[in-house]
Coordinates of C-alpha atoms and ligand atoms in Angstrom, one line a residue:
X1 CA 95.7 85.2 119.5
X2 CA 97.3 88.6 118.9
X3 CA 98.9 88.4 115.0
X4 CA 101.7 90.8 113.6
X5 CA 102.8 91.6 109.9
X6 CA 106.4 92.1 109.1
X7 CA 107.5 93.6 105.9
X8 CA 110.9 92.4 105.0
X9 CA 110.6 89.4 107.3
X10 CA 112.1 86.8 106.2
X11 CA 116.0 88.3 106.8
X12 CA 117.5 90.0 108.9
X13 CA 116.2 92.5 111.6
X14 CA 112.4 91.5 110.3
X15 CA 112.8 87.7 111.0
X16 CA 114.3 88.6 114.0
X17 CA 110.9 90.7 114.9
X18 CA 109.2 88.2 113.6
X19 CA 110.6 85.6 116.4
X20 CA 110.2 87.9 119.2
X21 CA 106.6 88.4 118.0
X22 CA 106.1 84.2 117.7
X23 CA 107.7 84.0 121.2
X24 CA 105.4 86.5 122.8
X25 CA 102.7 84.0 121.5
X26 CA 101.7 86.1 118.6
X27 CA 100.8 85.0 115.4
X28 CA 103.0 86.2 112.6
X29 CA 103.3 87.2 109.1
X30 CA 106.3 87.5 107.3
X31 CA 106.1 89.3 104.3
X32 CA 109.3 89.7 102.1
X33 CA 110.5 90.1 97.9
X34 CA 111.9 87.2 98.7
X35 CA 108.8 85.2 99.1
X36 CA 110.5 81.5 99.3
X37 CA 112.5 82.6 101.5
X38 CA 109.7 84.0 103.8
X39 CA 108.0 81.1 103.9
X40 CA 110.5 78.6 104.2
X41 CA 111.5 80.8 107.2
X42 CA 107.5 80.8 108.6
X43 CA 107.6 76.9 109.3
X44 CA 110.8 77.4 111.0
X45 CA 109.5 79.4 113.3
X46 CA 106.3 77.7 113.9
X47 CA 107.6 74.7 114.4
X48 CA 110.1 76.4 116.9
X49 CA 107.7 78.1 118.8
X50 CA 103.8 76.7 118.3
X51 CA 102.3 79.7 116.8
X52 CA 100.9 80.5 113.1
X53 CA 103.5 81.4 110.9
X54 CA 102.4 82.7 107.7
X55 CA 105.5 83.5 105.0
X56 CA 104.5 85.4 101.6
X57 CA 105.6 87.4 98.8
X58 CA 105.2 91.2 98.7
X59 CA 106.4 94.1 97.1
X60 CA 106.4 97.4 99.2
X61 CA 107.3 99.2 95.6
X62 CA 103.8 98.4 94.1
X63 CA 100.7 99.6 95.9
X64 CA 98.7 96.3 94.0
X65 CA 101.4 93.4 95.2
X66 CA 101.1 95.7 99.3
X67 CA 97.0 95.4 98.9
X68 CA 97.1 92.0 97.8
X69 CA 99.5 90.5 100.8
X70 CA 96.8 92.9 103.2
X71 CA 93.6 90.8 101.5
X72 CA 95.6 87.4 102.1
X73 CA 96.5 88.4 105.5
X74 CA 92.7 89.5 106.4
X75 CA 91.5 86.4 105.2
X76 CA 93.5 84.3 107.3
X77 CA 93.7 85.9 110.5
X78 CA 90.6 88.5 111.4
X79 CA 92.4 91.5 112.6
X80 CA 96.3 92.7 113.0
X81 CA 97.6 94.0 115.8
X82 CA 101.3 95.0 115.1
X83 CA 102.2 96.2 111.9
X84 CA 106.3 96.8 111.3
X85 CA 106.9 98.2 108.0
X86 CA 110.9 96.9 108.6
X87 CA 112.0 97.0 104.5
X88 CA 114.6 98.6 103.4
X89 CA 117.2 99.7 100.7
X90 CA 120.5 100.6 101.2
X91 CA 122.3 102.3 98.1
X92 CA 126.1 104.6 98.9
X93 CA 127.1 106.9 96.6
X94 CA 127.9 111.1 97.7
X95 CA 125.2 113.0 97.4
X96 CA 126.0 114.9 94.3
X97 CA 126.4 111.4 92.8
X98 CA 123.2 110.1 92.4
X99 CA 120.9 109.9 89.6
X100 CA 117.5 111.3 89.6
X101 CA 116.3 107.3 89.4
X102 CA 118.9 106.3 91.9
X103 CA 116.9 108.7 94.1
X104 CA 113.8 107.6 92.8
X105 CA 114.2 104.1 93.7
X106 CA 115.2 104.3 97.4
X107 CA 112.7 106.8 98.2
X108 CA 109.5 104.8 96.2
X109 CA 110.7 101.4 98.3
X110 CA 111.8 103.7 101.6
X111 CA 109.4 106.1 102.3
X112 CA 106.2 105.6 99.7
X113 CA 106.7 101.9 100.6
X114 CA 106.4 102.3 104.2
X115 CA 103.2 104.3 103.2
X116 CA 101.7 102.2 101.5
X117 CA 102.1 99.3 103.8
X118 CA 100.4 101.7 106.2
X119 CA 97.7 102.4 104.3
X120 CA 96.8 99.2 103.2
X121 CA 97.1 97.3 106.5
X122 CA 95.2 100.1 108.8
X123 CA 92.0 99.0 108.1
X124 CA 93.3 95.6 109.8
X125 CA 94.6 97.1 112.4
X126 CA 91.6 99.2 113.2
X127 CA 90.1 96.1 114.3
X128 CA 92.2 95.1 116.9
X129 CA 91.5 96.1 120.5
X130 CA 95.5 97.8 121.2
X131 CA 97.0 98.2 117.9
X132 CA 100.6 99.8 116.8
X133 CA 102.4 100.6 113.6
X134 CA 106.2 100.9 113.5
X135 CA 109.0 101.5 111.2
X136 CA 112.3 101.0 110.7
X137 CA 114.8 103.4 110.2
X138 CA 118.4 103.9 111.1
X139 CA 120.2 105.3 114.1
X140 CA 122.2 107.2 111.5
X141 CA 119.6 109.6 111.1
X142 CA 120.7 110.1 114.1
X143 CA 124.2 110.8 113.9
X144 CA 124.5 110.9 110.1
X145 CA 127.5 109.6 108.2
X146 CA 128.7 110.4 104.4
X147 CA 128.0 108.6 101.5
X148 CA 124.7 107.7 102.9
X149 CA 122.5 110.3 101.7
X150 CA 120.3 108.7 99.7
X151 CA 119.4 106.3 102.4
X152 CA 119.4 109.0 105.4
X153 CA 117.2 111.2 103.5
X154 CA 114.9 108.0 102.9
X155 CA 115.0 107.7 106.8
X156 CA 114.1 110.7 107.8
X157 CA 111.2 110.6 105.6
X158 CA 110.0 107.6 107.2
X159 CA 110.4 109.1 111.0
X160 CA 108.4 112.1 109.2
X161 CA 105.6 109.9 107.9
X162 CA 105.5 107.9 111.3
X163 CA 105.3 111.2 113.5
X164 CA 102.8 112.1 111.2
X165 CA 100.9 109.4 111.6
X166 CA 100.8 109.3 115.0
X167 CA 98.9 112.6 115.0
X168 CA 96.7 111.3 112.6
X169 CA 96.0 107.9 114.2
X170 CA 95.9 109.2 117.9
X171 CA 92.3 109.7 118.3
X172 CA 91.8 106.2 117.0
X173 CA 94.3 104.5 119.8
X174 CA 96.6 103.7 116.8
X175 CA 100.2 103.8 118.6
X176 CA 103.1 104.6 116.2
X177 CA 106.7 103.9 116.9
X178 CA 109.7 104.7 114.7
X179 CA 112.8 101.6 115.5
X180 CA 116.2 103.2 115.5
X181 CA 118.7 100.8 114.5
X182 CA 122.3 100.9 114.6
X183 CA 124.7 98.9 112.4
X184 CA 123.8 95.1 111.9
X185 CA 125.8 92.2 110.5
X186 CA 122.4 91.3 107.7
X187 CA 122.4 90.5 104.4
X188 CA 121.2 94.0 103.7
X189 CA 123.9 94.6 100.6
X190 CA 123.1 91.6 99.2
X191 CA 119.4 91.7 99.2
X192 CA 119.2 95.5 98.3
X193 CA 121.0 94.6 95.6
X194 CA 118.9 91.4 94.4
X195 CA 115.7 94.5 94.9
X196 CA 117.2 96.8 92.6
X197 CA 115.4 97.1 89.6
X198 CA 117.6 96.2 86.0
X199 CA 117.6 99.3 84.7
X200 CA 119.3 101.2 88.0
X201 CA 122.0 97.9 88.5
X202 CA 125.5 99.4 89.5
X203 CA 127.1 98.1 92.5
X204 CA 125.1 99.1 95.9
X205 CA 128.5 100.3 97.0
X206 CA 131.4 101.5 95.3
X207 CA 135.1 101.8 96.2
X208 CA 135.7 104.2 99.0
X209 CA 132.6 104.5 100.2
X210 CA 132.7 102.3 103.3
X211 CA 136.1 104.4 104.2
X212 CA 134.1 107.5 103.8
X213 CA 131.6 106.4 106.0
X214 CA 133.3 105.2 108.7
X215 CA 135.7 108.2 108.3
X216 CA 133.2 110.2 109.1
X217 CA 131.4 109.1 111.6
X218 CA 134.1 106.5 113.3
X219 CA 131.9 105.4 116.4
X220 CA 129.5 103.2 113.7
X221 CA 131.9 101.1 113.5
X222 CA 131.8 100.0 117.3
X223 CA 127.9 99.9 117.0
X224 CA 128.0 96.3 115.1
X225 CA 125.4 93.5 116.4
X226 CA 123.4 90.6 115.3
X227 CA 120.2 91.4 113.9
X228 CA 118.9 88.6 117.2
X229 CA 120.7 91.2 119.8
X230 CA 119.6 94.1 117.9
X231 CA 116.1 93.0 118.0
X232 CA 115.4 91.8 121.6
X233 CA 113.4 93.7 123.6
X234 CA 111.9 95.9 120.4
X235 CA 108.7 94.1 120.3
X236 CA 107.7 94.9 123.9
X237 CA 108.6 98.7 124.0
X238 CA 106.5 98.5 120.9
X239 CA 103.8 97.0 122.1
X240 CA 104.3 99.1 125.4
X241 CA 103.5 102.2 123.3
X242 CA 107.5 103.5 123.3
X243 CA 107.6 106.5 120.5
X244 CA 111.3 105.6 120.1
X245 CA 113.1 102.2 119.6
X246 CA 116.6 102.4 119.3
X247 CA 118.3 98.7 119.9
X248 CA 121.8 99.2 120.3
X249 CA 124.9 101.8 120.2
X250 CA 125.3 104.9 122.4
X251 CA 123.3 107.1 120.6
X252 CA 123.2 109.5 124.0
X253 CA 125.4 112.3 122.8
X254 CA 124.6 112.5 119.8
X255 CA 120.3 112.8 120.6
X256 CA 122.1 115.3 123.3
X257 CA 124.1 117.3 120.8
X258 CA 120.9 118.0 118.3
X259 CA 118.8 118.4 121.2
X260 CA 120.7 121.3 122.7
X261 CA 120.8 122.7 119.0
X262 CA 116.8 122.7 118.7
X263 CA 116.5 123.9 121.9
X264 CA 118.7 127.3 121.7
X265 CA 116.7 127.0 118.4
X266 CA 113.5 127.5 120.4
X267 CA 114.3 129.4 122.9
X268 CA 115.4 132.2 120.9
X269 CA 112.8 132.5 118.4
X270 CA 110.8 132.5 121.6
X271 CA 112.3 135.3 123.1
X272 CA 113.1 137.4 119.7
X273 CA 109.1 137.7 120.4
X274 CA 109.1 138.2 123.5
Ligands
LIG1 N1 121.9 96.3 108.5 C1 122.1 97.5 109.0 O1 123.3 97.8 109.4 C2 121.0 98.4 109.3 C3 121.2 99.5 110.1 C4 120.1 100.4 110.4 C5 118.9 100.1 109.8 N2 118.7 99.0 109.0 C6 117.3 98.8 108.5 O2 116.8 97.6 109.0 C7 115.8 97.1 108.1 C8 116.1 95.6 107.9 O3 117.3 95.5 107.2 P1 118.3 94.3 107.5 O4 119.6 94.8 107.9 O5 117.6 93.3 108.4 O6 118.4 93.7 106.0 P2 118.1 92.3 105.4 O7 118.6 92.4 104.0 O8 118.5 91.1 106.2 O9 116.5 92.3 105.4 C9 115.7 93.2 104.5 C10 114.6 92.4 103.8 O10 113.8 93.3 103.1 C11 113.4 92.6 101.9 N3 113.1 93.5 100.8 C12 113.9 94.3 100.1 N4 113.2 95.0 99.2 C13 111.9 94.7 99.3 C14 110.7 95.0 98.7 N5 110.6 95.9 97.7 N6 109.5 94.5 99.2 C15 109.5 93.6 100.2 N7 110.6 93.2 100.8 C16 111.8 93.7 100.4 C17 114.7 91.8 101.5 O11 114.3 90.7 100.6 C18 115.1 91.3 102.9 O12 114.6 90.0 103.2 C19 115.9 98.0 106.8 O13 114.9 99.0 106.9 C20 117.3 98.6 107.0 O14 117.3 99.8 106.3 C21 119.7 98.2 108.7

């Protein structure tokens, strides 16, 4: 039986993953801060759909609590095939706003997070026959919006790290993909702000920030799903080796916009040589 590991599983766009995965006949594990939750959520779905669910507690912001849930995992299932490093924090504030430990915080659970769940779990996943990796990131890196700088520049990071891997891991038949989502009615506020640590606690967003965002950017309003609609059909363009994931919006001018950009880029530092 294939198995996948979901960080941030047990809410959200990860339990959602976590579903498809168990519906596809994969064995899961749902690995979440909120380890109750997790595994209250695992015998849900098992019982739902007659695969091994396995709900635990992890915490992508220390390397010990990510090595641990990879030891627990090996021992109970032999190898991983899917690995979807799907946590993340969401903190608004502008740019010239934020603390130095604000910053801090969403990049160490962000982007060295998302490392270190690819580092700890590769070793699994060098043992399956087809494996993958993917992360989560967001469609607004994209087509950005204010007031979300902390969390875009997190995003990018993570698109960085994945395209990075998948050079590293190509020779190994490692496929990486990044998953673009758009805007999803989660508890994402509310759980980013039950990860934040005490000494950083201040309201995850503040008056005017929502306006901002949407002022800016006025199309992510339209782009709302369910974190079910959002996720359905991920898993397979995953497992079908897809680079790109994105699950819902129109996205297409705005990839078409930047695309044009990096082209003329391109093409003239080509020809300023030529
Ligand atoms: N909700 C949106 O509009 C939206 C849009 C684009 C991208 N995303 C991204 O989708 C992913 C899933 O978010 P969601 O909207 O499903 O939110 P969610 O809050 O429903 O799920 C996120 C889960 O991550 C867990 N988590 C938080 N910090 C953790 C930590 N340090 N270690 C382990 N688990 C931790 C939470 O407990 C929670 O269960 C995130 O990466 C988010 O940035 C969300």
């Amino acid at each position: 039986m294939p198995v996948a590991v979901i960080t941030g599983g047990a809410s959200g766009l990860g339990l959602a993953l976590g579903e498809s995965c168990a519906a596809l006949g994969m064995d899961v594990a749902l690995l979440d801060l909120d380890g109750q939750r997790a595994a209250d959520e695992a015998a849900r779905v098992a019982e739902a759909h007659g695969v091994e669910v396995w709900g635990s507690a992890v915490d992508v912001a220390e390397g010990a609590s990510v090595d641990r849930a990879a030891t627990q995992v090996g021992e109970r299932f032999d190898a991983v095939d899917l690995v979807i490093s799907n946590v993340g924090v969401q903190l608004f504030g502008a740019v010239e706003t934020f603390t130095d430990d604000e910053w801090r915080w969403v990049l160490d659970v962000n982007v060295v997070g998302s490392a270190r769940v690819a580092r700890s779990f590769l070793p699994l996943l060098r043992k399956a026959s087809s494996p993958r990796l993917a992360f989560t990131t967001s469609s607004s890196i994209l087509d950005p919006a204010s007031r979300l700088g902390a969390y875009q520049s997190s995003k990018f990071a993570v698109w960085g790290l994945a395209e990075t891997l998948r050079v590293e891991l190509a020779h190994e038949g490692i496929g990486v993909s990044v998953i673009l989502p758009s805007g999803m009615i989660t508890r994402h506020l509310e759980t980013s702000e039950a990860a934040q640590p005490e000494r950083l606690r201040r309201p995850i967003a503040n008056d005017g920030d929502f306006d901002a965002m949407i002022g800016s950017n006025p199309g992510m309003a339209e782009m709302l799903a369910t974190s079910d609609d959002a996720a359905a059909g991920v898993v397979e363009a995953v497992l079908a080796g897809e680079p790109y994931v994105i699950t819902h919006g129109d996205l297409t001018e705005a990839v078409a916009t930047r695309s044009a950009a990096l082209q003329r880029a391109a093409t003239s530092a080509r020809d300023a040589r030529s």
